[in-house]
């Protein structure tokens, strides 16, 4: 075994390095996949948190809310859909911090989901 | 970077997607999988159009792949000639070329789909080692169609669970790639050692 390693490190150093690194990576990704599987088996963890890159339409849809309802609550034109602006852009045009708009969207979505 | 690029997606749409995918083929580590998943998801909320997403990603992928191949074709042979004479890499390069000639089509297809992190490397090696253009293209174009359609459709279907899908898929692809490299290099080392054993026994 030691003889083999010594020989291969002389004759095939690149391949030996690839083997060592890929073995470490296999362990790393194996653990990550397993932890993902455990974590995301809880439906609560599966929801994507609302963030600035989302359009109102996507934010609503991913929360199971009718997009028109969110657009209306945000006082946006529900007929303009395609190529919609992101929540960050909307916050900028309203001169409010993104986090404030995101909080507002979260609370609207929560209200809509509870049937309010 | 992911957030920044994602924020540009609804604004510049499929054009941005095509450009980023093409650049990533050269090995620039853009979060392309997440971007295509997100584009598929944005198609689910009618912000983008699914077929346009798939078309743009496929076109970007093919253009990038051809670019990598052309670049390696021009610059590669000189570099390979130098590696062939260097003691540490001579044996490796010779075997890699042989393996590529025998299993090239499969390697190109898999490295663009199931084990996509290896895509750029296989692209560079294919061009440098003189794998025929037609053979490279015949494997890389269908793979680009498969990859683009799969990620866009997955993002579309799991639009509400985007971060979970992306994390799980990313790690699964990472695992598949590491296992592939591990197995191929293990077989390679075993053969090399077996040959050495055989030659010492003969003496």
CSV table of C-alpha atoms in Angstrom, one decimal:
chain,number,residue,atom,x,y,z
A,1,UNK,CA,0.0,0.0,0.0
A,2,UNK,CA,2.7,2.5,1.0
A,3,UNK,CA,4.8,1.4,-1.9
A,4,UNK,CA,1.8,1.9,-4.3
A,5,UNK,CA,1.2,5.4,-2.9
A,6,UNK,CA,4.9,6.3,-3.2
A,7,UNK,CA,5.0,5.0,-6.8
A,8,UNK,CA,1.8,6.8,-7.8
A,9,UNK,CA,2.8,10.1,-6.2
A,10,UNK,CA,5.9,10.0,-8.5
A,11,UNK,CA,4.2,8.7,-11.7
A,12,UNK,CA,0.7,10.1,-11.4
A,13,UNK,CA,0.8,13.1,-9.0
A,14,UNK,CA,-2.1,14.9,-10.7
A,15,UNK,CA,-4.4,11.9,-10.7
A,16,UNK,CA,-3.5,11.1,-7.1
A,17,UNK,CA,-4.2,14.7,-6.1
A,18,UNK,CA,-7.6,14.5,-7.9
A,19,UNK,CA,-8.4,11.3,-6.1
A,20,UNK,CA,-7.6,12.8,-2.6
A,21,UNK,CA,-9.5,16.0,-3.3
A,22,UNK,CA,-12.5,14.4,-4.8
A,23,UNK,CA,-12.8,11.9,-1.9
A,24,UNK,CA,-12.8,14.9,0.5
A,25,UNK,CA,-15.5,16.6,-1.7
A,26,UNK,CA,-17.6,13.5,-1.8
A,27,UNK,CA,-17.7,13.5,2.0
A,28,UNK,CA,-18.5,17.2,2.1
A,29,UNK,CA,-21.3,17.1,-0.4
A,30,UNK,CA,-22.6,13.8,1.0
A,31,UNK,CA,-23.0,15.5,4.4
A,32,UNK,CA,-24.6,18.6,2.8
A,33,UNK,CA,-27.1,16.6,0.8
A,34,UNK,CA,-28.1,14.6,3.9
A,35,UNK,CA,-28.5,17.8,6.0
A,36,UNK,CA,-30.5,19.4,3.2
A,37,UNK,CA,-32.8,16.4,3.1
A,38,UNK,CA,-33.4,16.5,6.8
A,39,UNK,CA,-33.9,20.3,6.9
A,40,UNK,CA,-36.2,20.5,3.9
A,41,UNK,CA,-38.3,17.6,5.0
A,42,UNK,CA,-40.0,20.2,7.2
A,43,UNK,CA,-42.5,22.1,4.9
A,44,UNK,CA,-41.9,25.3,6.9
A,45,UNK,CA,-38.2,25.4,5.8
A,46,UNK,CA,-39.2,24.8,2.2
A,47,UNK,CA,-40.8,28.3,1.7
A,48,UNK,CA,-38.5,30.8,0.0
A,49,UNK,CA,-38.2,34.0,2.1
A,50,UNK,CA,-39.5,37.2,0.4
A,51,UNK,CA,-36.5,39.2,-0.9
A,52,UNK,CA,-35.7,42.2,-3.0
A,53,UNK,CA,-35.0,40.5,-6.3
A,54,UNK,CA,-38.6,39.1,-6.5
A,55,UNK,CA,-41.3,40.7,-8.5
A,56,UNK,CA,-44.6,41.2,-6.6
A,57,UNK,CA,-46.1,38.5,-8.9
A,58,UNK,CA,-43.5,35.9,-7.9
A,59,UNK,CA,-43.6,36.9,-4.2
A,60,UNK,CA,-47.4,36.3,-4.2
A,61,UNK,CA,-47.3,33.1,-6.2
A,62,UNK,CA,-44.6,31.5,-4.1
A,63,UNK,CA,-46.7,32.2,-1.0
A,64,UNK,CA,-49.8,30.8,-2.5
A,65,UNK,CA,-51.6,34.2,-2.8
A,66,UNK,CA,-53.3,35.6,-5.9
A,67,UNK,CA,-50.8,38.1,-7.4
A,68,UNK,CA,-53.6,40.6,-8.1
A,69,UNK,CA,-54.4,40.8,-4.4
A,70,UNK,CA,-50.8,41.7,-3.5
A,71,UNK,CA,-50.6,44.2,-6.4
A,72,UNK,CA,-53.8,45.9,-5.3
A,73,UNK,CA,-52.7,46.1,-1.7
A,74,UNK,CA,-49.4,47.7,-2.8
A,75,UNK,CA,-51.4,50.1,-5.0
A,76,UNK,CA,-49.8,48.8,-8.2
A,77,UNK,CA,-51.6,48.3,-11.5
A,78,UNK,CA,-52.6,44.6,-11.5
A,79,UNK,CA,-52.9,44.6,-15.3
A,80,UNK,CA,-49.1,45.3,-15.7
A,81,UNK,CA,-47.5,41.9,-15.2
A,82,UNK,CA,-44.9,40.8,-17.7
A,83,UNK,CA,-41.4,42.3,-17.1
A,84,UNK,CA,-42.6,43.4,-13.7
A,85,UNK,CA,-40.4,45.5,-11.5
A,86,UNK,CA,-38.6,43.9,-8.5
A,87,UNK,CA,-39.6,44.8,-4.9
A,88,UNK,CA,-36.2,46.6,-4.6
A,89,UNK,CA,-37.0,48.8,-7.5
A,90,UNK,CA,-40.5,49.5,-6.2
A,91,UNK,CA,-39.0,50.4,-2.8
A,92,UNK,CA,-36.5,52.8,-4.5
A,93,UNK,CA,-39.2,54.5,-6.5
A,94,UNK,CA,-41.2,55.0,-3.3
A,95,UNK,CA,-38.1,56.3,-1.4
A,96,UNK,CA,-38.5,53.7,1.4
A,97,UNK,CA,-35.9,51.2,2.6
A,98,UNK,CA,-36.2,47.8,0.9
A,99,UNK,CA,-36.6,46.1,4.3
A,100,UNK,CA,-39.6,48.2,5.1
A,101,UNK,CA,-41.3,47.2,1.8
A,102,UNK,CA,-40.4,43.6,2.4
A,103,UNK,CA,-42.0,43.7,5.9
A,104,UNK,CA,-45.1,45.3,4.3
A,105,UNK,CA,-45.3,42.6,1.7
A,106,UNK,CA,-44.8,39.8,4.3
A,107,UNK,CA,-47.7,41.2,6.4
A,108,UNK,CA,-50.0,41.6,3.3
A,109,UNK,CA,-49.2,38.0,2.3
A,110,UNK,CA,-49.8,36.7,5.8
A,111,UNK,CA,-53.1,38.5,5.9
A,112,UNK,CA,-54.2,37.2,2.5
A,113,UNK,CA,-53.2,33.6,3.4
A,114,UNK,CA,-55.3,33.7,6.6
A,115,UNK,CA,-58.2,34.7,4.4
A,116,UNK,CA,-58.4,38.3,5.4
B,1,UNK,CA,-23.5,37.9,-6.0
B,2,UNK,CA,-26.5,35.6,-6.4
B,3,UNK,CA,-28.9,38.3,-5.0
B,4,UNK,CA,-27.4,41.0,-7.3
B,5,UNK,CA,-27.7,38.8,-10.4
B,6,UNK,CA,-31.2,37.6,-9.4
B,7,UNK,CA,-32.3,41.2,-9.1
B,8,UNK,CA,-31.2,41.9,-12.6
B,9,UNK,CA,-33.1,39.0,-14.0
B,10,UNK,CA,-36.6,40.5,-14.0
B,11,UNK,CA,-35.2,43.7,-15.5
B,12,UNK,CA,-33.0,42.4,-18.3
B,13,UNK,CA,-34.8,39.0,-18.7
B,14,UNK,CA,-33.6,36.3,-21.0
B,15,UNK,CA,-30.8,38.4,-22.7
B,16,UNK,CA,-29.0,38.6,-19.4
B,17,UNK,CA,-29.5,34.9,-18.9
B,18,UNK,CA,-27.9,34.0,-22.3
B,19,UNK,CA,-24.9,36.3,-21.7
B,20,UNK,CA,-24.2,35.0,-18.2
B,21,UNK,CA,-24.6,31.3,-19.3
B,22,UNK,CA,-22.2,31.8,-22.2
B,23,UNK,CA,-19.5,33.4,-19.9
B,24,UNK,CA,-19.9,30.7,-17.3
B,25,UNK,CA,-19.0,28.1,-19.9
B,26,UNK,CA,-15.5,29.4,-19.7
B,27,UNK,CA,-15.3,28.5,-16.1
B,28,UNK,CA,-16.4,31.8,-14.5
B,29,UNK,CA,-18.3,30.7,-11.4
B,30,UNK,CA,-21.7,32.4,-11.9
B,31,UNK,CA,-24.5,30.8,-10.0
B,32,UNK,CA,-26.1,29.7,-13.3
B,33,UNK,CA,-28.1,26.9,-11.9
B,34,UNK,CA,-29.9,29.2,-9.4
B,35,UNK,CA,-30.4,31.8,-12.2
B,36,UNK,CA,-32.1,29.3,-14.5
B,37,UNK,CA,-34.2,27.9,-11.7
B,38,UNK,CA,-35.2,31.4,-10.8
B,39,UNK,CA,-36.0,32.2,-14.4
B,40,UNK,CA,-38.2,29.2,-14.6
B,41,UNK,CA,-39.9,30.3,-11.4
B,42,UNK,CA,-40.4,33.8,-12.8
B,43,UNK,CA,-42.1,32.2,-15.8
B,44,UNK,CA,-44.5,30.5,-13.4
B,45,UNK,CA,-45.5,33.9,-12.1
B,46,UNK,CA,-45.8,35.2,-15.8
B,47,UNK,CA,-42.8,37.7,-15.4
B,48,UNK,CA,-40.9,35.7,-18.0
B,49,UNK,CA,-41.9,33.2,-20.7
B,50,UNK,CA,-40.8,29.6,-20.2
B,51,UNK,CA,-39.9,28.8,-23.8
B,52,UNK,CA,-37.9,32.0,-24.2
B,53,UNK,CA,-36.0,31.1,-21.0
B,54,UNK,CA,-35.1,27.7,-22.3
B,55,UNK,CA,-34.2,29.1,-25.8
B,56,UNK,CA,-32.0,31.8,-24.3
B,57,UNK,CA,-30.2,29.4,-22.0
B,58,UNK,CA,-29.6,26.9,-24.7
B,59,UNK,CA,-28.3,29.5,-27.1
B,60,UNK,CA,-26.0,31.0,-24.5
B,61,UNK,CA,-24.8,27.5,-23.5
B,62,UNK,CA,-24.0,26.5,-27.1
B,63,UNK,CA,-22.2,29.8,-27.9
B,64,UNK,CA,-20.1,29.6,-24.7
B,65,UNK,CA,-19.3,25.9,-25.4
B,66,UNK,CA,-18.2,26.7,-28.9
B,67,UNK,CA,-16.1,29.6,-27.6
B,68,UNK,CA,-14.3,27.4,-25.1
B,69,UNK,CA,-13.6,24.8,-27.7
B,70,UNK,CA,-12.3,27.3,-30.2
B,71,UNK,CA,-10.1,28.9,-27.6
B,72,UNK,CA,-8.6,25.6,-26.4
B,73,UNK,CA,-8.2,24.6,-30.1
B,74,UNK,CA,-6.0,27.6,-30.7
B,75,UNK,CA,-4.0,27.9,-27.4
B,76,UNK,CA,-4.3,24.3,-26.2
B,77,UNK,CA,-1.9,22.2,-28.4
B,78,UNK,CA,1.1,24.4,-27.3
B,79,UNK,CA,0.3,24.0,-23.6
B,80,UNK,CA,-0.3,20.3,-24.0
B,81,UNK,CA,3.0,19.8,-25.8
B,82,UNK,CA,4.7,21.4,-22.8
B,83,UNK,CA,2.8,19.2,-20.4
B,84,UNK,CA,3.7,16.2,-22.4
B,85,UNK,CA,7.4,16.8,-21.9
B,86,UNK,CA,7.1,17.7,-18.2
B,87,UNK,CA,7.8,14.6,-16.1
B,88,UNK,CA,4.9,15.2,-13.6
B,89,UNK,CA,2.2,15.4,-16.2
B,90,UNK,CA,3.4,13.4,-19.3
B,91,UNK,CA,1.8,10.1,-18.4
B,92,UNK,CA,-1.5,11.8,-17.3
B,93,UNK,CA,-1.9,13.8,-20.5
B,94,UNK,CA,-1.2,10.7,-22.7
B,95,UNK,CA,-3.9,8.7,-20.9
B,96,UNK,CA,-6.3,11.6,-20.8
B,97,UNK,CA,-6.1,11.9,-24.5
B,98,UNK,CA,-6.6,8.2,-25.0
B,99,UNK,CA,-9.6,8.2,-22.7
B,100,UNK,CA,-11.1,11.2,-24.4
B,101,UNK,CA,-10.8,9.6,-27.8
B,102,UNK,CA,-12.6,6.5,-26.6
B,103,UNK,CA,-15.2,8.0,-24.3
B,104,UNK,CA,-15.3,11.6,-25.6
B,105,UNK,CA,-19.0,11.8,-26.5
B,106,UNK,CA,-20.1,10.4,-23.2
B,107,UNK,CA,-17.7,12.7,-21.2
B,108,UNK,CA,-18.9,15.8,-23.0
B,109,UNK,CA,-22.6,15.0,-22.6
B,110,UNK,CA,-22.3,14.1,-18.9
B,111,UNK,CA,-20.0,17.1,-18.1
B,112,UNK,CA,-22.7,19.3,-19.4
B,113,UNK,CA,-25.6,17.7,-17.6
B,114,UNK,CA,-25.3,15.4,-14.6
B,115,UNK,CA,-21.8,16.5,-13.6
B,116,UNK,CA,-21.9,20.1,-14.9
B,117,UNK,CA,-19.2,21.6,-12.6
B,118,UNK,CA,-16.7,19.7,-14.7
B,119,UNK,CA,-18.1,21.2,-18.0
B,120,UNK,CA,-15.5,23.9,-18.6
B,121,UNK,CA,-12.6,21.6,-17.9
B,122,UNK,CA,-13.8,18.9,-20.3
B,123,UNK,CA,-14.5,21.6,-22.9
B,124,UNK,CA,-11.0,23.0,-22.7
B,125,UNK,CA,-9.5,19.5,-22.8
B,126,UNK,CA,-11.6,18.5,-25.8
B,127,UNK,CA,-10.4,21.5,-27.8
B,128,UNK,CA,-6.8,21.2,-26.7
B,129,UNK,CA,-6.6,17.4,-27.3
B,130,UNK,CA,-7.9,17.8,-30.8
B,131,UNK,CA,-11.3,16.0,-30.4
B,132,UNK,CA,-13.2,16.7,-33.7
B,133,UNK,CA,-15.4,19.7,-33.8
B,134,UNK,CA,-18.4,17.7,-35.2
B,135,UNK,CA,-18.1,15.1,-32.4
B,136,UNK,CA,-17.8,17.8,-29.8
B,137,UNK,CA,-20.8,19.7,-31.2
B,138,UNK,CA,-23.0,16.6,-31.6
B,139,UNK,CA,-22.6,15.9,-27.9
B,140,UNK,CA,-22.6,19.4,-26.5
B,141,UNK,CA,-25.7,20.8,-28.3
B,142,UNK,CA,-28.2,18.0,-27.1
B,143,UNK,CA,-26.6,18.3,-23.7
B,144,UNK,CA,-27.3,22.1,-23.7
B,145,UNK,CA,-30.9,21.5,-24.6
B,146,UNK,CA,-31.3,18.9,-21.8
B,147,UNK,CA,-29.6,21.0,-19.2
B,148,UNK,CA,-31.6,24.2,-20.1
B,149,UNK,CA,-34.9,22.4,-20.2
B,150,UNK,CA,-34.4,20.5,-17.0
B,151,UNK,CA,-33.4,23.5,-14.9
B,152,UNK,CA,-36.0,25.8,-16.3
B,153,UNK,CA,-38.8,23.2,-16.0
B,154,UNK,CA,-37.7,22.4,-12.4
B,155,UNK,CA,-37.7,26.0,-11.4
B,156,UNK,CA,-41.1,26.4,-13.0
B,157,UNK,CA,-42.5,23.3,-11.2
B,158,UNK,CA,-41.0,24.1,-7.8
B,159,UNK,CA,-41.4,27.9,-8.1
B,160,UNK,CA,-42.6,28.3,-4.5
B,161,UNK,CA,-39.7,26.3,-3.1
B,162,UNK,CA,-36.9,27.9,-5.0
B,163,UNK,CA,-34.1,28.1,-2.3
B,164,UNK,CA,-34.8,24.5,-1.2
B,165,UNK,CA,-34.7,23.2,-4.7
B,166,UNK,CA,-31.6,25.1,-5.6
B,167,UNK,CA,-29.7,24.0,-2.4
B,168,UNK,CA,-30.6,20.4,-2.8
B,169,UNK,CA,-29.9,20.2,-6.5
B,170,UNK,CA,-26.6,22.1,-6.2
B,171,UNK,CA,-25.3,19.8,-3.5
B,172,UNK,CA,-26.6,16.7,-5.4
B,173,UNK,CA,-24.7,17.8,-8.5
B,174,UNK,CA,-21.6,18.5,-6.4
B,175,UNK,CA,-21.9,15.0,-4.9
B,176,UNK,CA,-22.3,13.4,-8.4
B,177,UNK,CA,-19.3,15.3,-9.7
B,178,UNK,CA,-17.1,14.4,-6.8
B,179,UNK,CA,-18.1,10.7,-7.0
B,180,UNK,CA,-17.4,10.7,-10.7
B,181,UNK,CA,-13.9,12.2,-10.3
B,182,UNK,CA,-13.2,9.9,-7.4
B,183,UNK,CA,-14.2,6.7,-9.3
B,184,UNK,CA,-12.4,7.7,-12.5
B,185,UNK,CA,-9.2,8.6,-10.7
B,186,UNK,CA,-9.3,5.5,-8.5
B,187,UNK,CA,-9.6,3.2,-11.6
B,188,UNK,CA,-6.9,5.2,-13.3
B,189,UNK,CA,-4.5,4.8,-10.3
B,190,UNK,CA,-5.3,1.1,-9.9
B,191,UNK,CA,-4.5,0.4,-13.6
B,192,UNK,CA,-1.3,2.4,-13.3
B,193,UNK,CA,-0.2,0.4,-10.3
B,194,UNK,CA,-1.3,-2.9,-11.9
B,195,UNK,CA,0.8,-2.2,-14.9
B,196,UNK,CA,3.8,-1.5,-12.8
B,197,UNK,CA,3.3,-4.7,-10.9
B,198,UNK,CA,3.0,-6.7,-14.1
B,199,UNK,CA,6.2,-5.1,-15.5
B,200,UNK,CA,8.2,-5.8,-12.3
B,201,UNK,CA,7.0,-9.4,-12.3
B,202,UNK,CA,8.2,-9.9,-15.9
B,203,UNK,CA,11.7,-8.8,-15.0
